[in-house]
Amino acid sequence: MSDFDASSIDRRSGRDPRLVSQLTRNTFAMVLAGGRGSRLRELTDWRSKPAVPFGGKFRIIDFTLSNCVNSGVRRVGVATQYKSQSLIRHLQLGWSFLDGRLGEFIEIMPAQQQVDESHWYQGTADAVFQNLREIRHANPKYVLILSGDHIYRMDYGRLLLGHVERQADMTVACIEVPIQEASGFGVMSVNDEGRVVEFQEKPAQPQHMPGKPDVALASMGVYVFNARFLFEQLSRDADDPKSSHDFGKDIIPHCVKRYRTFAQSFADSCVQEPGKPAYWRDVGTLDAYWSANMDLVQVTPELNLYDDSWPIWTWQEQRPPAKFVFDDETRRGSAIDSTVSGGCIISGATVRRSMLFSGVHVHSYTLVEDSVVLPNVQIGRNCVIKKCILDRECHLPDGTQIGVDPEADRKRFHVTDSGITLVTPSMLGQNKDFIR
């Protein structure tokens, strides 16, 4: 049964203006941030996917956490597992501003074998199940289940409102995706009321939407549960020896057949400028990661990071302003159609259509084009860098050319099928991350 209280809706206006804030205050958000992120190749050798830098100064997880804070959901747990130290450090430095005196917190929940000493988190549902004690302690009426590795802006208050107005047991946020990409998602069918009637996790032959043969309705990995209902479903699933303990594979298909499971379009809760399509990106591959960063350097990017009404919160080191030096005809420090973060020095070099994170130094007579350059990279003189992702603390010696000869690049670096070259310090023989 739903926890929805019909008396909270004003009969004249149809809605109590305080309702959304009441819903968000009574919600606990569980952010799943323990994935390996293996499709990002060496970029996640020493960090989890949610900790990967994005957008010049952020980490990927900052978008989900900012959605929580901006929506008024300020009781948040972050489940971590693989290669989590970088993520934990970022959360401690950048997300400790919530006031525990007001019942606000972002709590790190690493895999601790709390339930069974024989395994860590076995799936997305198991990660939540193993932390039920902490969630129960918060005593929420609703639980948001969120992925920590997607780029989007969403008002979870609107999602919660739709959930209670439908008297749902569970609500799945959904988005339309091209049918050729749908096999990587949970795909659903809904009736005229928005109730989910069928759900398949990553089907080989995705079902298209009625009247839209080129589009499928896909889960965003964002769910709302009535808290008591979630506790019951997780306990049932934990006792099932045949279950893989995953929301998409096990929990949702079970609920669709038996309980009030609804879908809500992302368009109803996204935070976006009028006239622009709803923005949501899974940056789980090198090509997708590069493309999403490159979009931000466009004149009018699809994702507006300059919207003060919905800020993306983060932590970054205190750095001096970016500096551009030398103005000779053949030695001019300049950046065109680019984003340049604090602490960068462009010294007699040219940067075009690129994203430079903090502390990047580009030296004279060098050209950087169509590239994503992570923090503290040093690029020497007379270099040519095109269509690259340079991991943090790479030091490129004078005369380095990358992105000019793909065959030569493949011998040293990783080059994607679309021609994006990933360079890490270890590929350069600069072992910054080592155990011994």
Tab-separated table of C-alpha atoms in Angstrom:
chain	number	residue	atom	x	y	z
A	1	MET	CA	0.000	0.000	0.000
A	2	SER	CA	1.076	3.590	-0.613
A	3	ASP	CA	2.092	5.945	2.206
A	4	PHE	CA	0.295	8.779	0.390
A	5	ASP	CA	-1.912	10.914	2.630
A	6	ALA	CA	-4.817	12.288	0.591
A	7	SER	CA	-5.553	14.904	3.252
A	8	SER	CA	-2.296	16.692	2.400
A	9	ILE	CA	-3.716	17.819	-0.937
A	10	ASP	CA	-5.634	21.095	-0.844
A	11	ARG	CA	-9.091	20.565	-2.367
A	12	ARG	CA	-9.281	24.022	-3.971
A	13	SER	CA	-5.832	24.298	-5.537
A	14	GLY	CA	-5.339	20.552	-5.928
A	15	ARG	CA	-1.974	20.694	-4.158
A	16	ASP	CA	-0.576	21.872	-0.849
A	17	PRO	CA	2.344	24.208	-1.688
A	18	ARG	CA	4.247	22.728	1.268
A	19	LEU	CA	3.805	19.167	0.052
A	20	VAL	CA	7.010	18.888	-1.991
A	21	SER	CA	9.178	20.109	0.869
A	22	GLN	CA	7.402	17.665	3.186
A	23	LEU	CA	8.115	14.842	0.760
A	24	THR	CA	11.797	15.678	0.332
A	25	ARG	CA	12.303	16.030	4.097
A	26	ASN	CA	10.794	12.577	4.544
A	27	THR	CA	13.049	11.004	1.917
A	28	PHE	CA	16.354	9.160	2.197
A	29	ALA	CA	18.489	8.987	-0.968
A	30	MET	CA	20.778	6.015	-1.549
A	31	VAL	CA	23.436	6.736	-4.190
A	32	LEU	CA	24.994	3.632	-5.716
A	33	ALA	CA	28.620	4.547	-6.439
A	34	GLY	CA	30.475	1.265	-6.230
A	35	GLY	CA	30.745	0.218	-9.870
A	36	ARG	CA	34.033	-0.701	-11.553
A	37	GLY	CA	33.591	1.580	-14.590
A	38	SER	CA	35.667	-0.796	-16.700
A	39	ARG	CA	34.445	0.634	-20.034
A	40	LEU	CA	36.427	3.790	-19.249
A	41	ARG	CA	39.539	1.643	-19.548
A	42	GLU	CA	42.657	2.956	-17.792
A	43	LEU	CA	40.815	6.106	-16.718
A	44	THR	CA	39.375	4.025	-13.860
A	45	ASP	CA	42.525	2.087	-12.981
A	46	TRP	CA	42.804	3.991	-9.695
A	47	ARG	CA	39.373	5.573	-9.267
A	48	SER	CA	35.743	4.521	-9.501
A	49	LYS	CA	33.572	5.898	-12.292
A	50	PRO	CA	31.667	8.368	-10.045
A	51	ALA	CA	35.021	9.900	-9.028
A	52	VAL	CA	36.161	10.566	-12.627
A	53	PRO	CA	36.671	14.326	-13.235
A	54	PHE	CA	34.120	15.955	-15.520
A	55	GLY	CA	33.322	19.402	-16.853
A	56	GLY	CA	36.512	21.232	-15.899
A	57	LYS	CA	36.136	21.224	-12.112
A	58	PHE	CA	33.604	18.565	-11.071
A	59	ARG	CA	33.443	14.829	-10.441
A	60	ILE	CA	30.690	12.764	-12.074
A	61	ILE	CA	29.004	12.064	-8.730
A	62	ASP	CA	28.639	15.804	-8.050
A	63	PHE	CA	25.667	15.956	-10.422
A	64	THR	CA	23.613	13.360	-8.552
A	65	LEU	CA	24.529	14.817	-5.153
A	66	SER	CA	23.755	18.353	-6.334
A	67	ASN	CA	20.352	17.158	-7.532
A	68	CYS	CA	19.722	15.837	-4.019
A	69	VAL	CA	20.779	19.020	-2.235
A	70	ASN	CA	19.026	21.360	-4.674
A	71	SER	CA	15.841	19.263	-4.469
A	72	GLY	CA	15.803	19.414	-0.677
A	73	VAL	CA	16.732	15.746	-0.195
A	74	ARG	CA	19.468	16.176	2.397
A	75	ARG	CA	19.729	12.751	3.975
A	76	VAL	CA	21.960	10.828	1.608
A	77	GLY	CA	23.950	7.611	1.764
A	78	VAL	CA	26.687	6.835	-0.778
A	79	ALA	CA	27.457	3.133	-1.224
A	80	THR	CA	31.068	2.658	-2.328
A	81	GLN	CA	33.038	-0.453	-3.172
A	82	TYR	CA	35.658	-0.675	-5.926
A	83	LYS	CA	38.667	1.683	-5.979
A	84	SER	CA	36.827	4.096	-3.746
A	85	GLN	CA	39.587	6.060	-1.997
A	86	SER	CA	39.579	8.949	-4.469
A	87	LEU	CA	35.791	9.137	-4.216
A	88	ILE	CA	35.797	8.989	-0.413
A	89	ARG	CA	38.412	11.760	-0.244
A	90	HIS	CA	36.308	13.935	-2.556
A	91	LEU	CA	33.157	13.363	-0.497
A	92	GLN	CA	34.947	14.207	2.726
A	93	LEU	CA	36.471	17.390	1.314
A	94	GLY	CA	33.554	18.664	-0.735
A	95	TRP	CA	30.358	17.339	0.790
A	96	SER	CA	30.713	17.894	4.514
A	97	PHE	CA	28.822	21.199	4.533
A	98	LEU	CA	25.401	19.741	5.373
A	99	ASP	CA	24.321	20.477	8.946
A	100	GLY	CA	23.900	17.416	11.129
A	101	ARG	CA	22.101	19.565	13.702
A	102	LEU	CA	19.258	19.858	11.199
A	103	GLY	CA	19.299	16.144	10.407
A	104	GLU	CA	21.194	16.679	7.148
A	105	PHE	CA	24.076	14.436	6.095
A	106	ILE	CA	25.886	12.687	3.286
A	107	GLU	CA	27.135	9.429	4.758
A	108	ILE	CA	29.716	7.184	3.125
A	109	MET	CA	28.651	3.525	3.192
A	110	PRO	CA	31.537	1.307	2.031
A	111	ALA	CA	31.065	-2.430	1.598
A	112	GLN	CA	31.684	-3.860	5.072
A	113	GLN	CA	30.264	-7.394	4.939
A	114	GLN	CA	27.684	-6.261	7.472
A	115	VAL	CA	25.172	-9.001	6.635
A	116	ASP	CA	27.320	-11.898	5.430
A	117	GLU	CA	31.066	-12.121	5.988
A	118	SER	CA	31.472	-14.212	2.842
A	119	HIS	CA	30.811	-11.435	0.302
A	120	TRP	CA	30.816	-7.714	-0.392
A	121	TYR	CA	28.027	-5.988	-2.347
A	122	GLN	CA	26.674	-8.573	-4.780
A	123	GLY	CA	24.405	-6.291	-6.800
A	124	THR	CA	22.585	-2.970	-6.659
A	125	ALA	CA	19.759	-4.347	-4.508
A	126	ASP	CA	22.197	-6.110	-2.181
A	127	ALA	CA	24.112	-2.844	-1.696
A	128	VAL	CA	20.944	-1.246	-0.351
A	129	PHE	CA	19.924	-4.340	1.623
A	130	GLN	CA	23.245	-4.430	3.454
A	131	ASN	CA	22.612	-0.855	4.614
A	132	LEU	CA	18.994	-1.276	5.690
A	133	ARG	CA	19.956	-0.762	9.322
A	134	GLU	CA	21.233	2.754	8.552
A	135	ILE	CA	18.263	3.589	6.322
A	136	ARG	CA	15.794	2.426	8.973
A	137	HIS	CA	17.610	4.567	11.516
A	138	ALA	CA	16.822	7.634	9.360
A	139	ASN	CA	13.125	6.609	9.478
A	140	PRO	CA	12.134	7.877	6.004
A	141	LYS	CA	8.722	7.480	4.360
A	142	TYR	CA	10.294	7.338	0.892
A	143	VAL	CA	13.603	6.080	-0.439
A	144	LEU	CA	15.272	7.344	-3.604
A	145	ILE	CA	17.641	4.896	-5.302
A	146	LEU	CA	20.100	6.767	-7.524
A	147	SER	CA	23.097	5.996	-9.709
A	148	GLY	CA	26.199	8.050	-8.994
A	149	ASP	CA	27.622	7.911	-12.502
A	150	HIS	CA	25.289	9.877	-14.791
A	151	ILE	CA	25.302	13.522	-15.871
A	152	TYR	CA	21.916	15.236	-15.548
A	153	ARG	CA	19.963	17.836	-13.581
A	154	MET	CA	16.731	16.628	-12.030
A	155	ASP	CA	14.300	17.915	-9.410
A	156	TYR	CA	13.633	14.842	-7.301
A	157	GLY	CA	10.825	16.730	-5.566
A	158	ARG	CA	8.745	16.578	-8.745
A	159	LEU	CA	9.495	12.880	-9.068
A	160	LEU	CA	8.380	12.270	-5.472
A	161	LEU	CA	5.218	14.307	-6.019
A	162	GLY	CA	4.248	12.225	-9.046
A	163	HIS	CA	4.920	9.086	-7.011
A	164	VAL	CA	2.525	9.995	-4.193
A	165	GLU	CA	-0.167	11.445	-6.447
A	166	ARG	CA	-0.360	8.110	-8.295
A	167	GLN	CA	-0.399	6.249	-4.964
A	168	ALA	CA	2.470	4.165	-6.316
A	169	ASP	CA	4.481	1.556	-4.477
A	170	MET	CA	7.408	2.204	-6.791
A	171	THR	CA	8.180	4.770	-9.503
A	172	VAL	CA	10.812	4.443	-12.223
A	173	ALA	CA	12.169	7.580	-13.902
A	174	CYS	CA	12.374	6.961	-17.634
A	175	ILE	CA	13.750	8.516	-20.783
A	176	GLU	CA	13.324	7.852	-24.481
A	177	VAL	CA	16.424	6.394	-26.156
A	178	PRO	CA	17.172	5.332	-29.745
A	179	ILE	CA	16.128	1.733	-30.285
A	180	GLN	CA	19.648	0.765	-31.396
A	181	GLU	CA	21.008	1.840	-27.990
A	182	ALA	CA	18.192	0.413	-25.879
A	183	SER	CA	19.789	-2.996	-25.300
A	184	GLY	CA	22.080	-1.325	-22.768
A	185	PHE	CA	19.140	-0.207	-20.599
A	186	GLY	CA	16.185	-1.556	-18.702
A	187	VAL	CA	13.334	-1.219	-21.227
A	188	MET	CA	9.686	-0.919	-20.206
A	189	SER	CA	6.191	-0.758	-21.623
A	190	VAL	CA	3.510	1.377	-19.968
A	191	ASN	CA	-0.256	1.719	-20.265
A	192	ASP	CA	-2.245	4.934	-20.722
A	193	GLU	CA	-2.063	5.680	-16.994
A	194	GLY	CA	1.730	5.428	-16.948
A	195	ARG	CA	1.700	2.123	-15.107
A	196	VAL	CA	4.558	-0.212	-16.057
A	197	VAL	CA	3.158	-3.417	-17.565
A	198	GLU	CA	6.426	-4.988	-18.722
A	199	PHE	CA	10.096	-4.513	-17.855
A	200	GLN	CA	13.159	-6.182	-19.387
A	201	GLU	CA	16.723	-5.535	-18.275
A	202	LYS	CA	19.078	-5.030	-21.259
A	203	PRO	CA	17.013	-7.046	-23.763
A	204	ALA	CA	18.631	-8.293	-26.957
A	205	GLN	CA	15.541	-7.206	-28.918
A	206	PRO	CA	14.186	-4.072	-27.185
A	207	GLN	CA	10.472	-3.287	-27.476
A	208	HIS	CA	9.812	0.047	-29.193
A	209	MET	CA	7.284	2.583	-27.971
A	210	PRO	CA	3.810	2.513	-29.550
A	211	GLY	CA	3.844	4.631	-32.703
A	212	LYS	CA	7.591	5.253	-32.339
A	213	PRO	CA	9.447	2.377	-34.014
A	214	ASP	CA	12.832	4.073	-33.577
A	215	VAL	CA	12.522	4.771	-29.845
A	216	ALA	CA	12.369	2.705	-26.656
A	217	LEU	CA	11.351	3.774	-23.142
A	218	ALA	CA	14.353	3.184	-20.877
A	219	SER	CA	14.977	3.301	-17.152
A	220	MET	CA	17.354	6.013	-15.939
A	221	GLY	CA	18.376	3.987	-12.890
A	222	VAL	CA	16.409	6.416	-10.690
A	223	TYR	CA	13.722	4.847	-8.495
A	224	VAL	CA	11.340	5.978	-5.753
A	225	PHE	CA	10.017	3.449	-3.231
A	226	ASN	CA	7.707	3.719	-0.289
A	227	ALA	CA	10.152	2.876	2.471
A	228	ARG	CA	8.220	0.018	4.079
A	229	PHE	CA	7.564	-1.493	0.668
A	230	LEU	CA	11.262	-1.322	-0.227
A	231	PHE	CA	12.278	-3.002	3.031
A	232	GLU	CA	9.871	-5.854	2.318
A	233	GLN	CA	11.100	-6.324	-1.250
A	234	LEU	CA	14.772	-6.255	-0.340
A	235	SER	CA	14.270	-8.800	2.442
A	236	ARG	CA	12.325	-11.073	0.116
A	237	ASP	CA	14.987	-10.757	-2.574
A	238	ALA	CA	17.822	-11.433	-0.112
A	239	ASP	CA	16.168	-14.738	0.806
A	240	ASP	CA	15.870	-15.830	-2.837
A	241	PRO	CA	18.872	-18.050	-3.723
A	242	LYS	CA	18.113	-17.683	-7.448
A	243	SER	CA	18.252	-13.880	-7.411
A	244	SER	CA	21.217	-11.831	-8.658
A	245	HIS	CA	20.118	-9.146	-6.156
A	246	ASP	CA	19.861	-6.414	-8.754
A	247	PHE	CA	17.127	-3.796	-9.124
A	248	GLY	CA	16.894	-4.064	-12.907
A	249	LYS	CA	17.138	-7.830	-13.150
A	250	ASP	CA	15.172	-8.871	-10.070
A	251	ILE	CA	13.369	-6.226	-7.996
A	252	ILE	CA	11.605	-4.263	-10.746
A	253	PRO	CA	10.378	-7.266	-12.812
A	254	HIS	CA	8.969	-8.805	-9.636
A	255	CYS	CA	7.179	-5.591	-8.632
A	256	VAL	CA	5.758	-4.863	-12.085
A	257	LYS	CA	3.686	-8.055	-12.019
A	258	ARG	CA	2.337	-7.613	-8.485
A	259	TYR	CA	2.356	-4.009	-7.262
A	260	ARG	CA	1.617	-0.440	-8.318
A	261	THR	CA	4.734	0.329	-10.380
A	262	PHE	CA	4.649	3.517	-12.429
A	263	ALA	CA	6.967	5.283	-14.875
A	264	GLN	CA	7.550	9.020	-14.867
A	265	SER	CA	9.073	10.791	-17.830
A	266	PHE	CA	12.322	12.619	-17.203
A	267	ALA	CA	10.786	15.592	-19.016
A	268	ASP	CA	8.426	16.058	-16.044
A	269	SER	CA	11.245	16.531	-13.533
A	270	CYS	CA	14.332	17.624	-15.459
A	271	VAL	CA	15.903	21.018	-14.809
A	272	GLN	CA	16.486	22.509	-18.231
A	273	GLU	CA	16.157	25.771	-20.083
A	274	PRO	CA	12.906	26.304	-22.059
A	275	GLY	CA	13.112	24.975	-25.588
A	276	LYS	CA	16.013	22.622	-24.872
A	277	PRO	CA	15.620	18.835	-24.745
A	278	ALA	CA	16.011	17.015	-21.429
A	279	TYR	CA	19.718	16.369	-20.855
A	280	TRP	CA	20.885	13.003	-19.490
A	281	ARG	CA	24.166	11.293	-20.332
A	282	ASP	CA	25.765	8.016	-19.385
A	283	VAL	CA	29.459	8.818	-19.810
A	284	GLY	CA	30.472	5.198	-19.337
A	285	THR	CA	32.679	4.886	-22.419
A	286	LEU	CA	35.671	6.945	-23.490
A	287	ASP	CA	33.839	8.197	-26.570
A	288	ALA	CA	30.780	9.241	-24.534
A	289	TYR	CA	32.968	10.869	-21.879
A	290	TRP	CA	34.943	12.853	-24.465
A	291	SER	CA	31.785	13.871	-26.334
A	292	ALA	CA	29.970	15.093	-23.207
A	293	ASN	CA	32.952	17.218	-22.187
A	294	MET	CA	33.294	18.596	-25.711
A	295	ASP	CA	29.654	19.652	-25.688
A	296	LEU	CA	30.387	21.956	-22.759
A	297	VAL	CA	32.836	24.068	-24.778
A	298	GLN	CA	30.251	24.835	-27.456
A	299	VAL	CA	28.837	28.343	-27.733
A	300	THR	CA	25.462	27.089	-26.513
A	301	PRO	CA	25.965	23.700	-24.846
A	302	GLU	CA	23.051	21.360	-24.229
A	303	LEU	CA	23.917	21.323	-20.510
A	304	ASN	CA	23.996	24.766	-18.904
A	305	LEU	CA	26.509	24.833	-16.042
A	306	TYR	CA	26.000	28.583	-15.615
A	307	ASP	CA	22.473	28.319	-14.202
A	308	ASP	CA	22.701	29.843	-10.717
A	309	SER	CA	19.256	28.543	-9.802
A	310	TRP	CA	20.515	24.932	-9.901
A	311	PRO	CA	24.239	25.008	-9.055
A	312	ILE	CA	26.502	21.969	-9.300
A	313	TRP	CA	28.319	21.744	-5.985
A	314	THR	CA	31.820	20.329	-5.679
A	315	TRP	CA	35.211	20.678	-4.022
A	316	GLN	CA	38.323	21.907	-5.739
A	317	GLU	CA	41.696	23.151	-4.629
A	318	GLN	CA	42.220	26.865	-4.119
A	319	ARG	CA	43.997	27.928	-7.299
A	320	PRO	CA	45.025	31.283	-8.809
A	321	PRO	CA	43.166	32.502	-11.912
A	322	ALA	CA	44.007	31.076	-15.311
A	323	LYS	CA	46.765	32.996	-17.091
A	324	PHE	CA	47.572	33.518	-20.795
A	325	VAL	CA	51.005	34.926	-21.598
A	326	PHE	CA	53.002	36.123	-24.641
A	327	ASP	CA	51.500	37.997	-27.570
A	328	ASP	CA	54.011	37.589	-30.380
A	329	GLU	CA	52.854	36.667	-33.851
A	330	THR	CA	54.206	33.114	-33.601
A	331	ARG	CA	53.994	32.778	-29.843
A	332	ARG	CA	50.634	33.844	-28.490
A	333	GLY	CA	48.947	32.330	-25.443
A	334	SER	CA	45.300	31.853	-26.415
A	335	ALA	CA	42.283	29.624	-25.935
A	336	ILE	CA	39.367	29.636	-28.387
A	337	ASP	CA	36.030	27.878	-27.826
A	338	SER	CA	37.509	26.278	-24.736
A	339	THR	CA	36.983	25.987	-20.999
A	340	VAL	CA	40.045	26.784	-18.890
A	341	SER	CA	39.994	26.228	-15.124
A	342	GLY	CA	41.874	27.925	-12.309
A	343	GLY	CA	45.616	27.488	-12.014
A	344	CYS	CA	46.124	26.932	-15.746
A	345	ILE	CA	48.907	28.727	-17.626
A	346	ILE	CA	48.758	28.932	-21.414
A	347	SER	CA	52.251	30.153	-22.233
A	348	GLY	CA	52.662	31.063	-25.892
A	349	ALA	CA	50.479	28.094	-26.922
A	350	THR	CA	47.154	27.700	-28.724
A	351	VAL	CA	44.209	25.807	-27.261
A	352	ARG	CA	41.136	25.200	-29.414
A	353	ARG	CA	37.840	23.463	-28.599
A	354	SER	CA	39.250	21.861	-25.464
A	355	MET	CA	38.464	21.343	-21.797
A	356	LEU	CA	41.335	22.130	-19.411
A	357	PHE	CA	40.954	21.167	-15.760
A	358	SER	CA	42.829	22.971	-12.985
A	359	GLY	CA	46.599	23.308	-12.880
A	360	VAL	CA	47.290	22.515	-16.548
A	361	HIS	CA	50.390	24.133	-18.052
A	362	VAL	CA	50.743	24.341	-21.842
A	363	HIS	CA	54.092	25.632	-23.045
A	364	SER	CA	55.174	27.642	-26.083
A	365	TYR	CA	54.531	26.723	-29.713
A	366	THR	CA	52.187	23.891	-28.707
A	367	LEU	CA	48.744	23.199	-30.215
A	368	VAL	CA	45.974	21.501	-28.216
A	369	GLU	CA	42.751	20.779	-30.106
A	370	ASP	CA	39.535	18.890	-29.315
A	371	SER	CA	40.984	17.474	-26.105
A	372	VAL	CA	40.046	16.853	-22.480
A	373	VAL	CA	43.000	17.591	-20.211
A	374	LEU	CA	42.621	16.518	-16.589
A	375	PRO	CA	44.249	18.298	-13.612
A	376	ASN	CA	47.963	19.021	-13.236
A	377	VAL	CA	48.991	17.975	-16.739
A	378	GLN	CA	52.200	19.471	-18.133
A	379	ILE	CA	52.475	19.792	-21.933
A	380	GLY	CA	55.920	20.782	-23.206
A	381	ARG	CA	57.008	22.949	-26.106
A	382	ASN	CA	56.344	22.241	-29.795
A	383	CYS	CA	53.695	19.590	-29.074
A	384	VAL	CA	50.610	18.734	-31.127
A	385	ILE	CA	47.730	17.188	-29.158
A	386	LYS	CA	44.460	16.373	-30.966
A	387	LYS	CA	41.332	14.476	-29.874
A	388	CYS	CA	42.909	13.257	-26.654
A	389	ILE	CA	41.934	12.515	-23.095
A	390	LEU	CA	45.006	13.222	-20.962
A	391	ASP	CA	44.735	11.755	-17.476
A	392	ARG	CA	45.825	13.812	-14.492
A	393	GLU	CA	49.527	14.444	-13.903
A	394	CYS	CA	50.663	13.366	-17.364
A	395	HIS	CA	53.913	15.108	-18.318
A	396	LEU	CA	54.326	15.329	-22.100
A	397	PRO	CA	57.895	16.089	-23.157
A	398	ASP	CA	58.789	18.671	-25.801
A	399	GLY	CA	57.846	17.683	-29.335
A	400	THR	CA	55.194	15.114	-28.368
A	401	GLN	CA	52.610	14.438	-31.086
A	402	ILE	CA	49.387	12.568	-30.203
A	403	GLY	CA	46.336	12.323	-32.414
A	404	VAL	CA	48.342	12.892	-35.581
A	405	ASP	CA	49.350	9.301	-36.421
A	406	PRO	CA	46.742	6.817	-35.068
A	407	GLU	CA	48.885	3.767	-35.823
A	408	ALA	CA	51.809	5.149	-33.857
A	409	ASP	CA	49.451	6.117	-31.028
A	410	ARG	CA	48.052	2.588	-30.768
A	411	LYS	CA	51.504	1.245	-29.974
A	412	ARG	CA	51.697	3.361	-26.798
A	413	PHE	CA	48.191	4.474	-25.862
A	414	HIS	CA	44.566	3.382	-26.126
A	415	VAL	CA	42.773	4.637	-29.249
A	416	THR	CA	39.014	4.148	-29.558
A	417	ASP	CA	37.291	3.151	-32.786
A	418	SER	CA	36.236	6.772	-33.298
A	419	GLY	CA	39.819	8.002	-32.907
A	420	ILE	CA	39.875	9.329	-29.331
A	421	THR	CA	43.259	8.692	-27.688
A	422	LEU	CA	43.515	8.056	-23.948
A	423	VAL	CA	46.877	8.831	-22.366
A	424	THR	CA	47.745	8.035	-18.748
A	425	PRO	CA	50.990	8.549	-16.804
A	426	SER	CA	51.690	4.805	-16.769
A	427	MET	CA	51.453	4.693	-20.572
A	428	LEU	CA	54.135	7.377	-20.623
A	429	GLY	CA	56.299	5.399	-18.221
A	430	GLN	CA	55.495	7.858	-15.443
A	431	ASN	CA	54.215	5.615	-12.675
A	432	LYS	CA	52.553	8.160	-10.426
A	433	ASP	CA	50.278	5.518	-8.900
A	434	PHE	CA	52.197	2.625	-7.449
A	435	ILE	CA	52.141	0.227	-4.535
A	436	ARG	CA	55.872	-0.520	-4.397
